[in-house]
Amino acid sequence: MSDDMELVRGSGNIFRDFDMPNPELEHLRSTLAAQIITTLDKRKLSLREAGAETGINYTEFSRIRRAKLDGFTVDRLWKMLDLLGQTVDVKVKVHPAAKRARHTPVHI
């Protein structure tokens, strides 16, 4: 019996790997959302406590916890982090877009 497997190395952006629209934007939004969740966990804040502290309805935090990011803009997520006492540093590097390989299969 053969147990051949194909290992596929991703690009580091799953949204790009699956040819989703706006992969860089979606990656950024998911990264900010993950930081919101990390902050809530580190501070042991419930969704209602986070809502009370920030003035944002707790249901918004619930949507983020469930990775329902439709309707959240980058600036809104950034503002939520700010209201939770976090600072976001951004490094921007602009260069001409190159053709990207989808992924490189590696046979094992």
PDB file of N, CA and C in Angstrom:
ATOM      1  N   MET A   1       0.842  -1.162   0.000  1.00  0.00           N
ATOM      2  CA  MET A   1       0.000   0.000   0.000  1.00  0.00           C
ATOM      3  C   MET A   1       0.898   1.239   0.000  1.00  0.00           C
ATOM      4  N   SER A   2       0.577   2.204  -0.825  1.00  0.00           N
ATOM      5  CA  SER A   2       1.370   3.415  -0.942  1.00  0.00           C
ATOM      6  C   SER A   2       0.712   4.544  -0.158  1.00  0.00           C
ATOM      7  N   ASP A   3       1.507   5.218   0.646  1.00  0.00           N
ATOM      8  CA  ASP A   3       1.017   6.358   1.417  1.00  0.00           C
ATOM      9  C   ASP A   3       1.620   7.650   0.881  1.00  0.00           C
ATOM     10  N   ASP A   4       1.652   7.798  -0.443  1.00  0.00           N
ATOM     11  CA  ASP A   4       2.206   9.010  -1.034  1.00  0.00           C
ATOM     12  C   ASP A   4       1.399  10.221  -0.592  1.00  0.00           C
ATOM     13  N   MET A   5       2.116  11.248  -0.215  1.00  0.00           N
ATOM     14  CA  MET A   5       1.482  12.503   0.180  1.00  0.00           C
ATOM     15  C   MET A   5       2.118  13.624  -0.610  1.00  0.00           C
ATOM     16  N   GLU A   6       1.354  14.654  -0.809  1.00  0.00           N
ATOM     17  CA  GLU A   6       1.896  15.842  -1.433  1.00  0.00           C
ATOM     18  C   GLU A   6       1.849  16.965  -0.410  1.00  0.00           C
ATOM     19  N   LEU A   7       2.987  17.529  -0.128  1.00  0.00           N
ATOM     20  CA  LEU A   7       3.091  18.644   0.787  1.00  0.00           C
ATOM     21  C   LEU A   7       3.134  19.913  -0.045  1.00  0.00           C
ATOM     22  N   VAL A   8       2.261  20.840   0.263  1.00  0.00           N
ATOM     23  CA  VAL A   8       2.207  22.091  -0.477  1.00  0.00           C
ATOM     24  C   VAL A   8       2.579  23.219   0.467  1.00  0.00           C
ATOM     25  N   ARG A   9       3.593  23.952   0.098  1.00  0.00           N
ATOM     26  CA  ARG A   9       4.016  25.093   0.906  1.00  0.00           C
ATOM     27  C   ARG A   9       3.179  26.302   0.525  1.00  0.00           C
ATOM     28  N   GLY A  10       2.629  26.937   1.537  1.00  0.00           N
ATOM     29  CA  GLY A  10       1.816  28.122   1.307  1.00  0.00           C
ATOM     30  C   GLY A  10       2.682  29.363   1.159  1.00  0.00           C
ATOM     31  N   SER A  11       2.035  30.428   0.764  1.00  0.00           N
ATOM     32  CA  SER A  11       2.726  31.694   0.547  1.00  0.00           C
ATOM     33  C   SER A  11       2.863  32.500   1.836  1.00  0.00           C
ATOM     34  N   GLY A  12       2.163  32.078   2.895  1.00  0.00           N
ATOM     35  CA  GLY A  12       2.111  32.874   4.115  1.00  0.00           C
ATOM     36  C   GLY A  12       0.825  33.677   4.185  1.00  0.00           C
ATOM     37  N   ASN A  13       0.058  33.647   3.106  1.00  0.00           N
ATOM     38  CA  ASN A  13      -1.235  34.332   3.057  1.00  0.00           C
ATOM     39  C   ASN A  13      -2.253  33.347   2.492  1.00  0.00           C
ATOM     40  N   ILE A  14      -3.019  32.739   3.374  1.00  0.00           N
ATOM     41  CA  ILE A  14      -3.974  31.714   2.948  1.00  0.00           C
ATOM     42  C   ILE A  14      -5.015  32.260   1.973  1.00  0.00           C
ATOM     43  N   PHE A  15      -5.326  33.542   2.103  1.00  0.00           N
ATOM     44  CA  PHE A  15      -6.305  34.150   1.201  1.00  0.00           C
ATOM     45  C   PHE A  15      -5.766  34.188  -0.231  1.00  0.00           C
ATOM     46  N   ARG A  16      -4.467  34.411  -0.363  1.00  0.00           N
ATOM     47  CA  ARG A  16      -3.825  34.379  -1.685  1.00  0.00           C
ATOM     48  C   ARG A  16      -3.737  32.942  -2.191  1.00  0.00           C
ATOM     49  N   ASP A  17      -3.376  32.024  -1.303  1.00  0.00           N
ATOM     50  CA  ASP A  17      -3.224  30.625  -1.698  1.00  0.00           C
ATOM     51  C   ASP A  17      -4.518  30.043  -2.259  1.00  0.00           C
ATOM     52  N   PHE A  18      -5.655  30.516  -1.756  1.00  0.00           N
ATOM     53  CA  PHE A  18      -6.947  30.016  -2.227  1.00  0.00           C
ATOM     54  C   PHE A  18      -7.615  30.958  -3.221  1.00  0.00           C
ATOM     55  N   ASP A  19      -6.811  31.856  -3.811  1.00  0.00           N
ATOM     56  CA  ASP A  19      -7.292  32.782  -4.846  1.00  0.00           C
ATOM     57  C   ASP A  19      -8.533  33.557  -4.427  1.00  0.00           C
ATOM     58  N   MET A  20      -8.565  34.007  -3.191  1.00  0.00           N
ATOM     59  CA  MET A  20      -9.695  34.791  -2.716  1.00  0.00           C
ATOM     60  C   MET A  20      -9.497  36.249  -3.119  1.00  0.00           C
ATOM     61  N   PRO A  21     -10.576  36.998  -3.259  1.00  0.00           N
ATOM     62  CA  PRO A  21     -10.450  38.412  -3.617  1.00  0.00           C
ATOM     63  C   PRO A  21      -9.750  39.209  -2.516  1.00  0.00           C
ATOM     64  N   ASN A  22      -8.984  40.190  -2.904  1.00  0.00           N
ATOM     65  CA  ASN A  22      -8.294  41.097  -1.977  1.00  0.00           C
ATOM     66  C   ASN A  22      -7.513  40.357  -0.886  1.00  0.00           C
ATOM     67  N   PRO A  23      -6.605  39.488  -1.263  1.00  0.00           N
ATOM     68  CA  PRO A  23      -5.935  38.653  -0.253  1.00  0.00           C
ATOM     69  C   PRO A  23      -5.117  39.441   0.764  1.00  0.00           C
ATOM     70  N   GLU A  24      -4.468  40.517   0.347  1.00  0.00           N
ATOM     71  CA  GLU A  24      -3.651  41.278   1.291  1.00  0.00           C
ATOM     72  C   GLU A  24      -4.533  41.983   2.318  1.00  0.00           C
ATOM     73  N   LEU A  25      -5.646  42.552   1.858  1.00  0.00           N
ATOM     74  CA  LEU A  25      -6.582  43.214   2.761  1.00  0.00           C
ATOM     75  C   LEU A  25      -7.186  42.215   3.745  1.00  0.00           C
ATOM     76  N   GLU A  26      -7.592  41.060   3.258  1.00  0.00           N
ATOM     77  CA  GLU A  26      -8.179  40.043   4.140  1.00  0.00           C
ATOM     78  C   GLU A  26      -7.163  39.533   5.157  1.00  0.00           C
ATOM     79  N   HIS A  27      -5.919  39.408   4.719  1.00  0.00           N
ATOM     80  CA  HIS A  27      -4.855  38.978   5.637  1.00  0.00           C
ATOM     81  C   HIS A  27      -4.668  40.011   6.750  1.00  0.00           C
ATOM     82  N   LEU A  28      -4.664  41.283   6.386  1.00  0.00           N
ATOM     83  CA  LEU A  28      -4.506  42.353   7.373  1.00  0.00           C
ATOM     84  C   LEU A  28      -5.689  42.362   8.345  1.00  0.00           C
ATOM     85  N   ARG A  29      -6.895  42.265   7.825  1.00  0.00           N
ATOM     86  CA  ARG A  29      -8.073  42.260   8.702  1.00  0.00           C
ATOM     87  C   ARG A  29      -8.039  41.071   9.669  1.00  0.00           C
ATOM     88  N   SER A  30      -7.669  39.915   9.170  1.00  0.00           N
ATOM     89  CA  SER A  30      -7.633  38.737  10.046  1.00  0.00           C
ATOM     90  C   SER A  30      -6.512  38.863  11.083  1.00  0.00           C
ATOM     91  N   THR A  31      -5.412  39.480  10.724  1.00  0.00           N
ATOM     92  CA  THR A  31      -4.313  39.695  11.672  1.00  0.00           C
ATOM     93  C   THR A  31      -4.749  40.635  12.789  1.00  0.00           C
ATOM     94  N   LEU A  32      -5.429  41.720  12.431  1.00  0.00           N
ATOM     95  CA  LEU A  32      -5.920  42.652  13.449  1.00  0.00           C
ATOM     96  C   LEU A  32      -6.960  41.981  14.345  1.00  0.00           C
ATOM     97  N   ALA A  33      -7.853  41.207  13.744  1.00  0.00           N
ATOM     98  CA  ALA A  33      -8.871  40.494  14.524  1.00  0.00           C
ATOM     99  C   ALA A  33      -8.213  39.514  15.495  1.00  0.00           C
ATOM    100  N   ALA A  34      -7.190  38.820  15.040  1.00  0.00           N
ATOM    101  CA  ALA A  34      -6.477  37.880  15.912  1.00  0.00           C
ATOM    102  C   ALA A  34      -5.845  38.614  17.091  1.00  0.00           C
ATOM    103  N   GLN A  35      -5.349  39.815  16.854  1.00  0.00           N
ATOM    104  CA  GLN A  35      -4.756  40.595  17.942  1.00  0.00           C
ATOM    105  C   GLN A  35      -5.816  41.060  18.931  1.00  0.00           C
ATOM    106  N   ILE A  36      -7.006  41.358  18.448  1.00  0.00           N
ATOM    107  CA  ILE A  36      -8.101  41.711  19.356  1.00  0.00           C
ATOM    108  C   ILE A  36      -8.411  40.522  20.258  1.00  0.00           C
ATOM    109  N   ILE A  37      -8.516  39.340  19.671  1.00  0.00           N
ATOM    110  CA  ILE A  37      -8.804  38.133  20.446  1.00  0.00           C
ATOM    111  C   ILE A  37      -7.686  37.870  21.452  1.00  0.00           C
ATOM    112  N   THR A  38      -6.445  38.010  21.030  1.00  0.00           N
ATOM    113  CA  THR A  38      -5.303  37.814  21.929  1.00  0.00           C
ATOM    114  C   THR A  38      -5.364  38.782  23.098  1.00  0.00           C
ATOM    115  N   THR A  39      -5.705  40.040  22.823  1.00  0.00           N
ATOM    116  CA  THR A  39      -5.798  41.050  23.878  1.00  0.00           C
ATOM    117  C   THR A  39      -6.908  40.703  24.867  1.00  0.00           C
ATOM    118  N   LEU A  40      -8.062  40.301  24.355  1.00  0.00           N
ATOM    119  CA  LEU A  40      -9.163  39.910  25.236  1.00  0.00           C
ATOM    120  C   LEU A  40      -8.747  38.734  26.121  1.00  0.00           C
ATOM    121  N   ASP A  41      -8.080  37.759  25.522  1.00  0.00           N
ATOM    122  CA  ASP A  41      -7.648  36.578  26.277  1.00  0.00           C
ATOM    123  C   ASP A  41      -6.604  36.929  27.334  1.00  0.00           C
ATOM    124  N   LYS A  42      -5.599  37.720  26.959  1.00  0.00           N
ATOM    125  CA  LYS A  42      -4.545  38.090  27.912  1.00  0.00           C
ATOM    126  C   LYS A  42      -5.106  38.870  29.088  1.00  0.00           C
ATOM    127  N   ARG A  43      -6.077  39.726  28.792  1.00  0.00           N
ATOM    128  CA  ARG A  43      -6.662  40.554  29.851  1.00  0.00           C
ATOM    129  C   ARG A  43      -7.842  39.863  30.535  1.00  0.00           C
ATOM    130  N   LYS A  44      -8.168  38.667  30.050  1.00  0.00           N
ATOM    131  CA  LYS A  44      -9.289  37.884  30.598  1.00  0.00           C
ATOM    132  C   LYS A  44     -10.581  38.696  30.611  1.00  0.00           C
ATOM    133  N   LEU A  45     -10.804  39.431  29.511  1.00  0.00           N
ATOM    134  CA  LEU A  45     -12.018  40.235  29.377  1.00  0.00           C
ATOM    135  C   LEU A  45     -13.117  39.421  28.716  1.00  0.00           C
ATOM    136  N   SER A  46     -14.296  39.452  29.298  1.00  0.00           N
ATOM    137  CA  SER A  46     -15.443  38.858  28.626  1.00  0.00           C
ATOM    138  C   SER A  46     -15.854  39.796  27.502  1.00  0.00           C
ATOM    139  N   LEU A  47     -16.717  39.319  26.634  1.00  0.00           N
ATOM    140  CA  LEU A  47     -17.186  40.160  25.534  1.00  0.00           C
ATOM    141  C   LEU A  47     -17.934  41.382  26.069  1.00  0.00           C
ATOM    142  N   ARG A  48     -18.734  41.175  27.093  1.00  0.00           N
ATOM    143  CA  ARG A  48     -19.485  42.291  27.688  1.00  0.00           C
ATOM    144  C   ARG A  48     -18.547  43.285  28.374  1.00  0.00           C
ATOM    145  N   GLU A  49     -17.509  42.792  29.039  1.00  0.00           N
ATOM    146  CA  GLU A  49     -16.537  43.691  29.667  1.00  0.00           C
ATOM    147  C   GLU A  49     -15.797  44.500  28.611  1.00  0.00           C
ATOM    148  N   ALA A  50     -15.423  43.850  27.521  1.00  0.00           N
ATOM    149  CA  ALA A  50     -14.747  44.565  26.432  1.00  0.00           C
ATOM    150  C   ALA A  50     -15.663  45.634  25.853  1.00  0.00           C
ATOM    151  N   GLY A  51     -16.934  45.296  25.709  1.00  0.00           N
ATOM    152  CA  GLY A  51     -17.899  46.267  25.203  1.00  0.00           C
ATOM    153  C   GLY A  51     -18.052  47.452  26.134  1.00  0.00           C
ATOM    154  N   ALA A  52     -18.148  47.177  27.434  1.00  0.00           N
ATOM    155  CA  ALA A  52     -18.293  48.254  28.416  1.00  0.00           C
ATOM    156  C   ALA A  52     -17.054  49.152  28.436  1.00  0.00           C
ATOM    157  N   GLU A  53     -15.880  48.547  28.310  1.00  0.00           N
ATOM    158  CA  GLU A  53     -14.628  49.313  28.354  1.00  0.00           C
ATOM    159  C   GLU A  53     -14.440  50.196  27.123  1.00  0.00           C
ATOM    160  N   THR A  54     -14.872  49.699  25.974  1.00  0.00           N
ATOM    161  CA  THR A  54     -14.610  50.413  24.714  1.00  0.00           C
ATOM    162  C   THR A  54     -15.790  51.228  24.205  1.00  0.00           C
ATOM    163  N   GLY A  55     -16.982  50.935  24.715  1.00  0.00           N
ATOM    164  CA  GLY A  55     -18.173  51.600  24.191  1.00  0.00           C
ATOM    165  C   GLY A  55     -18.682  50.965  22.906  1.00  0.00           C
ATOM    166  N   ILE A  56     -18.101  49.829  22.550  1.00  0.00           N
ATOM    167  CA  ILE A  56     -18.512  49.095  21.348  1.00  0.00           C
ATOM    168  C   ILE A  56     -19.408  47.950  21.791  1.00  0.00           C
ATOM    169  N   ASN A  57     -20.502  47.754  21.090  1.00  0.00           N
ATOM    170  CA  ASN A  57     -21.436  46.701  21.455  1.00  0.00           C
ATOM    171  C   ASN A  57     -20.710  45.358  21.531  1.00  0.00           C
ATOM    172  N   TYR A  58     -20.958  44.605  22.588  1.00  0.00           N
ATOM    173  CA  TYR A  58     -20.267  43.334  22.800  1.00  0.00           C
ATOM    174  C   TYR A  58     -20.494  42.346  21.657  1.00  0.00           C
ATOM    175  N   THR A  59     -21.585  42.502  20.919  1.00  0.00           N
ATOM    176  CA  THR A  59     -21.838  41.590  19.801  1.00  0.00           C
ATOM    177  C   THR A  59     -20.784  41.730  18.704  1.00  0.00           C
ATOM    178  N   GLU A  60     -20.166  42.909  18.616  1.00  0.00           N
ATOM    179  CA  GLU A  60     -19.081  43.105  17.649  1.00  0.00           C
ATOM    180  C   GLU A  60     -17.881  42.230  18.019  1.00  0.00           C
ATOM    181  N   PHE A  61     -17.576  42.165  19.296  1.00  0.00           N
ATOM    182  CA  PHE A  61     -16.474  41.312  19.760  1.00  0.00           C
ATOM    183  C   PHE A  61     -16.816  39.839  19.557  1.00  0.00           C
ATOM    184  N   SER A  62     -18.084  39.508  19.725  1.00  0.00           N
ATOM    185  CA  SER A  62     -18.527  38.140  19.490  1.00  0.00           C
ATOM    186  C   SER A  62     -18.325  37.753  18.029  1.00  0.00           C
ATOM    187  N   ARG A  63     -18.661  38.653  17.118  1.00  0.00           N
ATOM    188  CA  ARG A  63     -18.461  38.382  15.689  1.00  0.00           C
ATOM    189  C   ARG A  63     -16.983  38.168  15.377  1.00  0.00           C
ATOM    190  N   ILE A  64     -16.122  38.958  15.997  1.00  0.00           N
ATOM    191  CA  ILE A  64     -14.681  38.813  15.767  1.00  0.00           C
ATOM    192  C   ILE A  64     -14.207  37.454  16.300  1.00  0.00           C
ATOM    193  N   ARG A  65     -14.653  37.074  17.472  1.00  0.00           N
ATOM    194  CA  ARG A  65     -14.269  35.773  18.035  1.00  0.00           C
ATOM    195  C   ARG A  65     -14.680  34.624  17.126  1.00  0.00           C
ATOM    196  N   ARG A  66     -15.788  34.782  16.414  1.00  0.00           N
ATOM    197  CA  ARG A  66     -16.278  33.734  15.519  1.00  0.00           C
ATOM    198  C   ARG A  66     -15.744  33.906  14.098  1.00  0.00           C
ATOM    199  N   ALA A  67     -14.779  34.823  13.909  1.00  0.00           N
ATOM    200  CA  ALA A  67     -14.155  35.087  12.603  1.00  0.00           C
ATOM    201  C   ALA A  67     -15.177  35.502  11.560  1.00  0.00           C
ATOM    202  N   LYS A  68     -16.194  36.223  11.985  1.00  0.00           N
ATOM    203  CA  LYS A  68     -17.194  36.798  11.079  1.00  0.00           C
ATOM    204  C   LYS A  68     -16.782  38.255  10.842  1.00  0.00           C
ATOM    205  N   LEU A  69     -15.858  38.453   9.924  1.00  0.00           N
ATOM    206  CA  LEU A  69     -15.257  39.774   9.752  1.00  0.00           C
ATOM    207  C   LEU A  69     -15.913  40.615   8.665  1.00  0.00           C
ATOM    208  N   ASP A  70     -16.950  40.082   8.024  1.00  0.00           N
ATOM    209  CA  ASP A  70     -17.662  40.884   7.030  1.00  0.00           C
ATOM    210  C   ASP A  70     -18.175  42.158   7.697  1.00  0.00           C
ATOM    211  N   GLY A  71     -17.960  43.272   7.051  1.00  0.00           N
ATOM    212  CA  GLY A  71     -18.435  44.541   7.593  1.00  0.00           C
ATOM    213  C   GLY A  71     -17.428  45.249   8.480  1.00  0.00           C
ATOM    214  N   PHE A  72     -16.343  44.584   8.852  1.00  0.00           N
ATOM    215  CA  PHE A  72     -15.302  45.240   9.642  1.00  0.00           C
ATOM    216  C   PHE A  72     -14.248  45.799   8.697  1.00  0.00           C
ATOM    217  N   THR A  73     -13.994  47.071   8.809  1.00  0.00           N
ATOM    218  CA  THR A  73     -12.922  47.682   8.028  1.00  0.00           C
ATOM    219  C   THR A  73     -11.635  47.623   8.835  1.00  0.00           C
ATOM    220  N   VAL A  74     -10.524  47.820   8.151  1.00  0.00           N
ATOM    221  CA  VAL A  74      -9.227  47.832   8.832  1.00  0.00           C
ATOM    222  C   VAL A  74      -9.214  48.927   9.884  1.00  0.00           C
ATOM    223  N   ASP A  75      -9.730  50.109   9.552  1.00  0.00           N
ATOM    224  CA  ASP A  75      -9.683  51.203  10.519  1.00  0.00           C
ATOM    225  C   ASP A  75     -10.577  50.927  11.730  1.00  0.00           C
ATOM    226  N   ARG A  76     -11.677  50.227  11.541  1.00  0.00           N
ATOM    227  CA  ARG A  76     -12.531  49.885  12.690  1.00  0.00           C
ATOM    228  C   ARG A  76     -11.826  48.890  13.610  1.00  0.00           C
ATOM    229  N   LEU A  77     -11.210  47.877  13.055  1.00  0.00           N
ATOM    230  CA  LEU A  77     -10.462  46.908  13.860  1.00  0.00           C
ATOM    231  C   LEU A  77      -9.309  47.600  14.586  1.00  0.00           C
ATOM    232  N   TRP A  78      -8.626  48.488  13.874  1.00  0.00           N
ATOM    233  CA  TRP A  78      -7.517  49.241  14.457  1.00  0.00           C
ATOM    234  C   TRP A  78      -8.014  50.067  15.637  1.00  0.00           C
ATOM    235  N   LYS A  79      -9.164  50.737  15.459  1.00  0.00           N
ATOM    236  CA  LYS A  79      -9.744  51.561  16.525  1.00  0.00           C
ATOM    237  C   LYS A  79     -10.122  50.700  17.730  1.00  0.00           C
ATOM    238  N   MET A  80     -10.628  49.508  17.492  1.00  0.00           N
ATOM    239  CA  MET A  80     -10.972  48.604  18.592  1.00  0.00           C
ATOM    240  C   MET A  80      -9.727  48.256  19.405  1.00  0.00           C
ATOM    241  N   LEU A  81      -8.629  47.982  18.714  1.00  0.00           N
ATOM    242  CA  LEU A  81      -7.371  47.708  19.417  1.00  0.00           C
ATOM    243  C   LEU A  81      -6.931  48.920  20.229  1.00  0.00           C
ATOM    244  N   ASP A  82      -7.068  50.100  19.640  1.00  0.00           N
ATOM    245  CA  ASP A  82      -6.711  51.335  20.340  1.00  0.00           C
ATOM    246  C   ASP A  82      -7.544  51.490  21.611  1.00  0.00           C
ATOM    247  N   LEU A  83      -8.840  51.245  21.505  1.00  0.00           N
ATOM    248  CA  LEU A  83      -9.724  51.371  22.661  1.00  0.00           C
ATOM    249  C   LEU A  83      -9.431  50.316  23.730  1.00  0.00           C
ATOM    250  N   LEU A  84      -8.808  49.217  23.319  1.00  0.00           N
ATOM    251  CA  LEU A  84      -8.386  48.177  24.268  1.00  0.00           C
ATOM    252  C   LEU A  84      -6.993  48.452  24.831  1.00  0.00           C
ATOM    253  N   GLY A  85      -6.440  49.627  24.492  1.00  0.00           N
ATOM    254  CA  GLY A  85      -5.142  50.019  25.036  1.00  0.00           C
ATOM    255  C   GLY A  85      -3.946  49.477  24.279  1.00  0.00           C
ATOM    256  N   GLN A  86      -4.154  49.112  23.027  1.00  0.00           N
ATOM    257  CA  GLN A  86      -3.072  48.560  22.210  1.00  0.00           C
ATOM    258  C   GLN A  86      -2.637  49.589  21.164  1.00  0.00           C
ATOM    259  N   THR A  87      -1.372  49.558  20.821  1.00  0.00           N
ATOM    260  CA  THR A  87      -0.834  50.400  19.766  1.00  0.00           C
ATOM    261  C   THR A  87      -0.484  49.521  18.578  1.00  0.00           C
ATOM    262  N   VAL A  88      -0.870  49.953  17.399  1.00  0.00           N
ATOM    263  CA  VAL A  88      -0.580  49.197  16.182  1.00  0.00           C
ATOM    264  C   VAL A  88       0.517  49.928  15.425  1.00  0.00           C
ATOM    265  N   ASP A  89       1.612  49.230  15.148  1.00  0.00           N
ATOM    266  CA  ASP A  89       2.691  49.775  14.327  1.00  0.00           C
ATOM    267  C   ASP A  89       2.619  49.102  12.969  1.00  0.00           C
ATOM    268  N   VAL A  90       2.755  49.901  11.930  1.00  0.00           N
ATOM    269  CA  VAL A  90       2.665  49.376  10.569  1.00  0.00           C
ATOM    270  C   VAL A  90       3.924  49.747   9.809  1.00  0.00           C
ATOM    271  N   LYS A  91       4.446  48.782   9.084  1.00  0.00           N
ATOM    272  CA  LYS A  91       5.577  49.025   8.188  1.00  0.00           C
ATOM    273  C   LYS A  91       5.047  48.818   6.773  1.00  0.00           C
ATOM    274  N   VAL A  92       5.210  49.818   5.941  1.00  0.00           N
ATOM    275  CA  VAL A  92       4.703  49.741   4.579  1.00  0.00           C
ATOM    276  C   VAL A  92       5.874  49.680   3.615  1.00  0.00           C
ATOM    277  N   LYS A  93       5.806  48.731   2.714  1.00  0.00           N
ATOM    278  CA  LYS A  93       6.817  48.596   1.678  1.00  0.00           C
ATOM    279  C   LYS A  93       6.070  48.466   0.360  1.00  0.00           C
ATOM    280  N   VAL A  94       6.295  49.391  -0.542  1.00  0.00           N
ATOM    281  CA  VAL A  94       5.592  49.395  -1.815  1.00  0.00           C
ATOM    282  C   VAL A  94       6.579  49.042  -2.915  1.00  0.00           C
ATOM    283  N   HIS A  95       6.173  48.115  -3.781  1.00  0.00           N
ATOM    284  CA  HIS A  95       7.011  47.711  -4.903  1.00  0.00           C
ATOM    285  C   HIS A  95       6.097  47.180  -5.999  1.00  0.00           C
ATOM    286  N   PRO A  96       6.592  47.129  -7.222  1.00  0.00           N
ATOM    287  CA  PRO A  96       5.770  46.610  -8.312  1.00  0.00           C
ATOM    288  C   PRO A  96       5.355  45.166  -8.034  1.00  0.00           C
ATOM    289  N   ALA A  97       4.130  44.873  -8.362  1.00  0.00           N
ATOM    290  CA  ALA A  97       3.630  43.514  -8.155  1.00  0.00           C
ATOM    291  C   ALA A  97       4.329  42.568  -9.119  1.00  0.00           C
ATOM    292  N   ALA A  98       4.736  41.434  -8.609  1.00  0.00           N
ATOM    293  CA  ALA A  98       5.351  40.401  -9.439  1.00  0.00           C
ATOM    294  C   ALA A  98       4.348  39.275  -9.597  1.00  0.00           C
ATOM    295  N   LYS A  99       4.497  38.519 -10.663  1.00  0.00           N
ATOM    296  CA  LYS A  99       3.648  37.345 -10.800  1.00  0.00           C
ATOM    297  C   LYS A  99       4.013  36.394  -9.684  1.00  0.00           C
ATOM    298  N   ARG A 100       3.001  35.918  -9.007  1.00  0.00           N
ATOM    299  CA  ARG A 100       3.242  35.032  -7.878  1.00  0.00           C
ATOM    300  C   ARG A 100       2.891  33.607  -8.250  1.00  0.00           C
ATOM    301  N   ALA A 101       3.734  32.712  -7.832  1.00  0.00           N
ATOM    302  CA  ALA A 101       3.429  31.291  -7.999  1.00  0.00           C
ATOM    303  C   ALA A 101       2.369  30.950  -6.965  1.00  0.00           C
ATOM    304  N   ARG A 102       1.399  30.134  -7.364  1.00  0.00           N
ATOM    305  CA  ARG A 102       0.323  29.771  -6.432  1.00  0.00           C
ATOM    306  C   ARG A 102       0.891  29.032  -5.243  1.00  0.00           C
ATOM    307  N   HIS A 103       1.546  27.949  -5.456  1.00  0.00           N
ATOM    308  CA  HIS A 103       2.250  27.224  -4.409  1.00  0.00           C
ATOM    309  C   HIS A 103       3.184  26.224  -5.058  1.00  0.00           C
ATOM    310  N   THR A 104       4.122  25.808  -4.276  1.00  0.00           N
ATOM    311  CA  THR A 104       5.124  24.879  -4.791  1.00  0.00           C
ATOM    312  C   THR A 104       4.929  23.523  -4.148  1.00  0.00           C
ATOM    313  N   PRO A 105       4.461  22.534  -4.923  1.00  0.00           N
ATOM    314  CA  PRO A 105       4.291  21.205  -4.324  1.00  0.00           C
ATOM    315  C   PRO A 105       5.632  20.549  -4.042  1.00  0.00           C
ATOM    316  N   VAL A 106       5.691  19.859  -2.944  1.00  0.00           N
ATOM    317  CA  VAL A 106       6.862  19.085  -2.567  1.00  0.00           C
ATOM    318  C   VAL A 106       6.388  17.668  -2.340  1.00  0.00           C
ATOM    319  N   HIS A 107       6.947  16.726  -3.061  1.00  0.00           N
ATOM    320  CA  HIS A 107       6.545  15.330  -2.915  1.00  0.00           C
ATOM    321  C   HIS A 107       7.369  14.639  -1.840  1.00  0.00           C
ATOM    322  N   ILE A 108       6.677  13.915  -1.005  1.00  0.00           N
ATOM    323  CA  ILE A 108       7.366  13.202   0.084  1.00  0.00           C
ATOM    324  C   ILE A 108       7.225  11.711  -0.159  1.00  0.00           C
TER     325      ILE A 108
END
